[in-house]
Each structure stands twice: as structure tokens, then as C-alpha cells.
C-alpha angles and dihedrals in degrees: 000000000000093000091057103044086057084051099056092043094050086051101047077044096060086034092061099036081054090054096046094057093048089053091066103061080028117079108218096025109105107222090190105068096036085052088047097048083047096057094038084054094048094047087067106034105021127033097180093052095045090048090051089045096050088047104048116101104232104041092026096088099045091058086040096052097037090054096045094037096227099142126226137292113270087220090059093040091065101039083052090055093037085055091040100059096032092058091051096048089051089053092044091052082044105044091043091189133129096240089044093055089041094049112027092062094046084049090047087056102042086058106033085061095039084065095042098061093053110123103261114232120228126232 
């Protein structure tokens, strides 16, 4: 039971790493908390995996500053909301539908506040 418990794990891990990494080219879908949820799935099925996620330079300081609490940077608070809703104006311009001009902002907002309420870390 053990062995597959580690299994599925080590898969949701790479599924939501997957995912992560697609969230940041994809407006709307959040890359943090699918990074997070990967690397919470790898501390407990796949070391390796877990050590090369915490070290890598992009994903690293997410895990880092979601485990210490220290909050994130103002500087990429507001780049994250500049690219955010700059992302979703572009697919929306793109997209050119109703649903697309009703939800995308919506979406924009939801998100745009969500980072904004992150603790900011202090320098």
C-alpha cells in the first residue's frame, strides 16, 4: 500500500509540476500553487525530484518562501499582476468572444487581488 501511495504522489507531483509550468505561458492558470502541491507531493514520495525542484531558479523561491512565510517580494507582486493582466487583456483581444470579455477579467481580478494579499516580504 505503501508503494502505491509513493506512486501516485510521485505522479500528481509531475501533473502539477506540468501544470505549473504551463501557468506560466497560460493566462488564468495559477503556476504557484500547482508548483507548491508538486513539491508537497515530492517531499513525501520522491526526494530527488523534491531536491532538484527546490534548487531550480525559477520554481526554488516559491517553495522557499511558501515553507518560511516570509511572504513575496513587492517588486514581483506587481510584475505578476502587470503580466497577469496583461496576458488576459491580450486573450481576450485574441479570443474576441462574449464568455472570454465576461470571464477573463473576473479571472484578472480574482487574481490580481489574490497576489496582492500575499504577505510582502520585507527586505
Amino acid at each position: 500500500m505503501a508503494k502505491i501511495k509513493k506512486l501516485l504522489l510521485n505522479l500528481l507531483g509531475f501533473i502539477c509540476l506540468g501544470l505549473g509550468a504551463i501557468g506560466i505561458f497560460m493566462p488564468g492558470l495559477p503556476t504557484t500553487p500547482f508548483v507548491i502541491l508538486a513539491a508537497i507531493c515530492f517531499s513525501r514520495s520522491n526526494e530527488k525530484a523534491y531536491k532538484w525542484l527546490k534548487s531550480t531558479k525559477f520554481f526554488g523561491p516559491y517553495i522557499e518562501h511558501y515553507k518560511t512565510k516570509q511572504g513575496v517580494a513587492k517588486r514581483l507582486k506587481i510584475v505578476s499582476i502587470i503580466v497577469v493582466l496583461t496576458s488576459l487583456t491580450i486573450s481576450m483581444l485574441m479570443l474576441r468572444t462574449t464568455w472570454a470579455f465576461i470571464v477573463l477579467p473576473i479571472v484578472g481580478l480574482c487574481v490580481s487581488i489574490h497576489i496582492a494579499l500575499i504577505k510582502t516580504k520585507l527586505i
